[in-house]
C-alpha cells in the first residue's frame, strides 16, 4: 500500500509539473493585465523545439533553454498584438494556438518525414536517485521517481512569489494590472512592464512544454498538450492569480489525474473516470462563481492600455 | 445615392479581410516553397480540389455546413458583447442530445416518419446546445463571471460528459445488448437528413446533405433577428454599450442570457446536423472536433455579420476540403492550418494599418515641428 501511495504522489507531482510552469506564466501575464489564452500554443512550441534541439545536439538542457527562448518569441506575437495594436487578446491567443499546432506538425513532417510523433530522443531528462537522500526510507523512494523538472517547478514558484510580492518590479507589475492609469501617472512604463511579463509568461510556458516532452515521454507527439494549457489557466484562476495558489491548484489537478490513472489499483474503479477528468474544469467554474471564496481577476486584465487616454 | 453609400460601406468592410486572406496565402506560399513544391501547383490542387466539379464542391459544402453554424453562434453572441469560445462544447452536447432524442423518440413512439422525427431531433439538438450555453450566460449575467473562461471550461467538460454517455447510457451494449463499442447507437434511418446526391445525382461521391439548407436558413434568421426585430436591436444595444442600453430601459441581464441561448442553439444545430446528416452517431473522442474554434475565425473574417459568415464559412470549407487534396499532391496539410492562423492574426491586428499610419503621421509631425523650430 505504501508503495502505491508513493507512486500516486510521485505521479501527481510529475503530472502537475508542466501545469505549474504554465500556470505561473499565466500569473505573470494576467497580473500585468494581458489575458494569455495562448499558453497552450506556447507549450506545444516548447515541447517541439526542446525535442528538436535535443535530437540534434544531445544536450537536453539546451533543449529546455531553446524551449524558453521559443516560448518568449511566440509570446512576443501576443505581446505586440495585444499591447501595441490593442487587438483582442482572446482572438490573438486562439490564433497563436492554431498556428503553433499547425507549425509544429508541419515541422515534424519536414524534419522527421512522418506525421504523428517523433522518434524518442536518446538523452532525455529522466528521474535520477539523489545520492544520500535515496537512502532515507520513504523520501528516498519518492525522490528517485522525480525528474529535475519537479524541483525546478517548485523553485519557480518560490522565485515567482518573491518577485511579485517582495520586489519593486513585482509591485509595478501588480500596479499595472490593477490600475494602469495610476501606474502611468507615477512614471511606470505600462507597455514595458506588460512586455516583460508576457515574455516571462512565454518563457515559463515554453519550459512547461519541454517538461511535457523531454521530462515525460522523451518525444514529441502532435496534440500532446491536450488542453494542458487551458488546465494551467484554470489552475491560475482557481489559485486566485497568486503563484502559491496556482501551485496548490496544480497539485490538486495533478492528484485528480494521478488518481484517475491509478483508480483501479486504489480500489476506486467504481468512480467513472470521466467524472475525475472534469474536476479541474468544474472546480474552476465554481471558483469563479464564488462558491469557494470569490476569485477576482486583476482589474485591468484583458483591457488594452492607451497612453494619454483620459 | 443611398445605394452608392451602401456599396461603399460594403467595400470598406470587405477590403481588410480580403487583404488579410491574400497576405496569408502569400505567407503560406513561403512554407510551400520550403517543402520544395511550387505554391501555384499547391494552390491549384487546393482550389480545383474543392471547387472543380459539383462532387468536389459538394464535399466542400459538407465541410462548410458546421462552420456556418458555429460562425453564426460566435458572431451572434459577439453582437451582444459576449465572447462565446464555447461553440465547441455546445456542438458536442448538441450532437449528443440529437442521438439520444432520435433513439428515444423512435423507440417510444414506434417508427415515426422523417418529417416529424427530423424537426424534433433538430429542435432537441438546438436546445441541448442552448442549455449548455445558458450556463455561461447565466453565470455572466447573474454573477458577472467572465464568459471566456466558463465557456472554455465547459468545452472540456462537454467532452468528458459526452464520452461518459457514449460509454454508458447511449452505448449499443446498454441499449441493444450488443458488444461494447467506442460510439453511441446509430440514429434510426428515418431520422437521417437526405443527401443531396439522392436528389441531384451530379453531386457524385460527396456526402453533402440538406443540413446546408438549414444552415443557410439559420443565417437568414440570424440576420432577421439581429437587424429587423426589437430583440435584435436590444441585443446589439447591449453589445455596443451596456450602460447606455440599461439607461434606455433595456434589461442587460435578460439580453445577455438570451443572446447566449440563441448562440448556443446555433452551435447545437451544428452538432445536430452533423450527426443527422453525416456521422449518424457520436464517437468516443479524446478532444473536441475544432469547429467551435474555427467558428471564431469564421465570425471574425465575416465581420460578425450573418451574411459575411456564410461567405467566410465557405472560404474555410474550401481550405479544409482543399487541405486533403494538397496533401495528396505531397504538401503537408498543416500549411492550411498555418494560413488560417495567420488570417486570424492579421484580422485581429486590424489596427496594424492604423498603427503604421500613426507612426508615419507622428514622424511627419515631428518633422514639421523641427521644421518650425
PDB file of C-alpha atoms in Angstrom, chain B residues 215-319:
ATOM      1  CA  UNK B 215     -27.567  26.410 -42.090  1.00  0.00           C
ATOM      2  CA  UNK B 216     -28.438  28.980 -44.755  1.00  0.00           C
ATOM      3  CA  UNK B 217     -31.935  29.418 -43.297  1.00  0.00           C
ATOM      4  CA  UNK B 218     -30.337  29.966 -39.879  1.00  0.00           C
ATOM      5  CA  UNK B 219     -28.046  32.653 -41.307  1.00  0.00           C
ATOM      6  CA  UNK B 220     -31.071  34.453 -42.759  1.00  0.00           C
ATOM      7  CA  UNK B 221     -32.921  34.016 -39.464  1.00  0.00           C
ATOM      8  CA  UNK B 222     -29.944  35.419 -37.549  1.00  0.00           C
ATOM      9  CA  UNK B 223     -29.847  38.397 -39.902  1.00  0.00           C
ATOM     10  CA  UNK B 224     -33.580  38.925 -39.432  1.00  0.00           C
ATOM     11  CA  UNK B 225     -33.442  38.650 -35.633  1.00  0.00           C
ATOM     12  CA  UNK B 226     -30.441  40.958 -35.349  1.00  0.00           C
ATOM     13  CA  UNK B 227     -31.498  43.704 -37.720  1.00  0.00           C
ATOM     14  CA  UNK B 228     -35.288  43.533 -38.046  1.00  0.00           C
ATOM     15  CA  UNK B 229     -36.614  42.780 -34.566  1.00  0.00           C
ATOM     16  CA  UNK B 230     -36.760  44.557 -31.225  1.00  0.00           C
ATOM     17  CA  UNK B 231     -34.880  41.682 -29.638  1.00  0.00           C
ATOM     18  CA  UNK B 232     -32.046  42.154 -32.118  1.00  0.00           C
ATOM     19  CA  UNK B 233     -31.993  45.867 -31.503  1.00  0.00           C
ATOM     20  CA  UNK B 234     -31.770  45.288 -27.754  1.00  0.00           C
ATOM     21  CA  UNK B 235     -29.044  42.681 -28.141  1.00  0.00           C
ATOM     22  CA  UNK B 236     -26.982  44.992 -30.326  1.00  0.00           C
ATOM     23  CA  UNK B 237     -27.528  47.904 -27.938  1.00  0.00           C
ATOM     24  CA  UNK B 238     -26.226  45.857 -25.022  1.00  0.00           C
ATOM     25  CA  UNK B 239     -23.266  44.828 -27.158  1.00  0.00           C
ATOM     26  CA  UNK B 240     -22.416  48.391 -28.114  1.00  0.00           C
ATOM     27  CA  UNK B 241     -22.789  49.964 -24.705  1.00  0.00           C
ATOM     28  CA  UNK B 242     -24.426  48.060 -21.895  1.00  0.00           C
ATOM     29  CA  UNK B 243     -24.641  51.129 -19.630  1.00  0.00           C
ATOM     30  CA  UNK B 244     -26.424  53.193 -22.257  1.00  0.00           C
ATOM     31  CA  UNK B 245     -28.738  50.272 -23.014  1.00  0.00           C
ATOM     32  CA  UNK B 246     -29.614  49.911 -19.342  1.00  0.00           C
ATOM     33  CA  UNK B 247     -30.274  53.639 -19.131  1.00  0.00           C
ATOM     34  CA  UNK B 248     -32.543  53.296 -22.141  1.00  0.00           C
ATOM     35  CA  UNK B 249     -34.650  50.745 -20.314  1.00  0.00           C
ATOM     36  CA  UNK B 250     -33.176  47.601 -21.840  1.00  0.00           C
ATOM     37  CA  UNK B 251     -32.582  44.703 -19.470  1.00  0.00           C
ATOM     38  CA  UNK B 252     -28.913  43.831 -19.820  1.00  0.00           C
ATOM     39  CA  UNK B 253     -29.044  40.556 -17.936  1.00  0.00           C
ATOM     40  CA  UNK B 254     -32.066  39.266 -19.880  1.00  0.00           C
ATOM     41  CA  UNK B 255     -30.398  40.035 -23.201  1.00  0.00           C
ATOM     42  CA  UNK B 256     -27.080  38.515 -22.164  1.00  0.00           C
ATOM     43  CA  UNK B 257     -28.792  35.228 -21.335  1.00  0.00           C
ATOM     44  CA  UNK B 258     -30.959  35.312 -24.465  1.00  0.00           C
ATOM     45  CA  UNK B 259     -28.040  36.067 -26.771  1.00  0.00           C
ATOM     46  CA  UNK B 260     -26.058  33.230 -25.244  1.00  0.00           C
ATOM     47  CA  UNK B 261     -29.019  30.845 -25.551  1.00  0.00           C
ATOM     48  CA  UNK B 262     -29.577  31.693 -29.237  1.00  0.00           C
ATOM     49  CA  UNK B 263     -25.838  31.421 -29.847  1.00  0.00           C
ATOM     50  CA  UNK B 264     -25.862  28.004 -28.180  1.00  0.00           C
ATOM     51  CA  UNK B 265     -28.814  26.939 -30.351  1.00  0.00           C
ATOM     52  CA  UNK B 266     -26.794  27.615 -33.499  1.00  0.00           C
ATOM     53  CA  UNK B 267     -23.822  25.678 -32.136  1.00  0.00           C
ATOM     54  CA  UNK B 268     -26.121  22.873 -31.007  1.00  0.00           C
ATOM     55  CA  UNK B 269     -27.580  22.711 -34.514  1.00  0.00           C
ATOM     56  CA  UNK B 270     -24.065  22.316 -35.867  1.00  0.00           C
ATOM     57  CA  UNK B 271     -23.797  19.115 -33.859  1.00  0.00           C
ATOM     58  CA  UNK B 272     -27.346  18.053 -34.685  1.00  0.00           C
ATOM     59  CA  UNK B 273     -26.937  18.373 -38.465  1.00  0.00           C
ATOM     60  CA  UNK B 274     -23.523  16.743 -38.376  1.00  0.00           C
ATOM     61  CA  UNK B 275     -24.988  13.725 -36.586  1.00  0.00           C
ATOM     62  CA  UNK B 276     -28.220  13.540 -38.609  1.00  0.00           C
ATOM     63  CA  UNK B 277     -26.533  14.240 -41.940  1.00  0.00           C
ATOM     64  CA  UNK B 278     -23.141  12.593 -41.814  1.00  0.00           C
ATOM     65  CA  UNK B 279     -21.983  10.506 -38.861  1.00  0.00           C
ATOM     66  CA  UNK B 280     -25.327   9.105 -37.524  1.00  0.00           C
ATOM     67  CA  UNK B 281     -23.578   8.504 -34.195  1.00  0.00           C
ATOM     68  CA  UNK B 282     -21.313  10.155 -31.630  1.00  0.00           C
ATOM     69  CA  UNK B 283     -17.851   8.676 -31.167  1.00  0.00           C
ATOM     70  CA  UNK B 284     -15.643   8.477 -28.114  1.00  0.00           C
ATOM     71  CA  UNK B 285     -13.314  11.437 -28.524  1.00  0.00           C
ATOM     72  CA  UNK B 286     -10.044  12.431 -26.872  1.00  0.00           C
ATOM     73  CA  UNK B 287     -10.567  16.059 -27.919  1.00  0.00           C
ATOM     74  CA  UNK B 288     -13.246  18.275 -29.385  1.00  0.00           C
ATOM     75  CA  UNK B 289     -13.531  18.492 -33.183  1.00  0.00           C
ATOM     76  CA  UNK B 290     -12.404  22.113 -33.501  1.00  0.00           C
ATOM     77  CA  UNK B 291     -15.475  23.522 -35.241  1.00  0.00           C
ATOM     78  CA  UNK B 292     -16.003  25.989 -32.418  1.00  0.00           C
ATOM     79  CA  UNK B 293     -12.501  27.414 -32.694  1.00  0.00           C
ATOM     80  CA  UNK B 294     -12.729  27.651 -36.466  1.00  0.00           C
ATOM     81  CA  UNK B 295     -16.106  29.310 -35.864  1.00  0.00           C
ATOM     82  CA  UNK B 296     -14.271  32.158 -34.136  1.00  0.00           C
ATOM     83  CA  UNK B 297     -12.178  32.666 -37.259  1.00  0.00           C
ATOM     84  CA  UNK B 298     -15.267  32.417 -39.471  1.00  0.00           C
ATOM     85  CA  UNK B 299     -17.071  35.059 -37.412  1.00  0.00           C
ATOM     86  CA  UNK B 300     -14.026  37.300 -37.425  1.00  0.00           C
ATOM     87  CA  UNK B 301     -13.494  37.147 -41.186  1.00  0.00           C
ATOM     88  CA  UNK B 302     -17.252  37.542 -41.709  1.00  0.00           C
ATOM     89  CA  UNK B 303     -17.199  40.714 -39.611  1.00  0.00           C
ATOM     90  CA  UNK B 304     -19.804  39.224 -37.244  1.00  0.00           C
ATOM     91  CA  UNK B 305     -22.460  39.693 -39.913  1.00  0.00           C
ATOM     92  CA  UNK B 306     -24.644  36.629 -40.687  1.00  0.00           C
ATOM     93  CA  UNK B 307     -24.205  37.039 -44.435  1.00  0.00           C
ATOM     94  CA  UNK B 308     -20.478  37.632 -44.043  1.00  0.00           C
ATOM     95  CA  UNK B 309     -20.388  34.423 -42.019  1.00  0.00           C
ATOM     96  CA  UNK B 310     -21.871  32.498 -44.977  1.00  0.00           C
ATOM     97  CA  UNK B 311     -19.058  33.732 -47.223  1.00  0.00           C
ATOM     98  CA  UNK B 312     -16.252  33.171 -44.762  1.00  0.00           C
ATOM     99  CA  UNK B 313     -17.567  29.729 -43.766  1.00  0.00           C
ATOM    100  CA  UNK B 314     -17.329  28.803 -47.447  1.00  0.00           C
ATOM    101  CA  UNK B 315     -13.738  30.035 -47.523  1.00  0.00           C
ATOM    102  CA  UNK B 316     -12.845  27.900 -44.514  1.00  0.00           C
ATOM    103  CA  UNK B 317     -14.769  24.990 -46.052  1.00  0.00           C
ATOM    104  CA  UNK B 318     -12.679  25.339 -49.203  1.00  0.00           C
ATOM    105  CA  UNK B 319      -9.486  25.454 -47.134  1.00  0.00           C
TER     106      UNK B 319
END
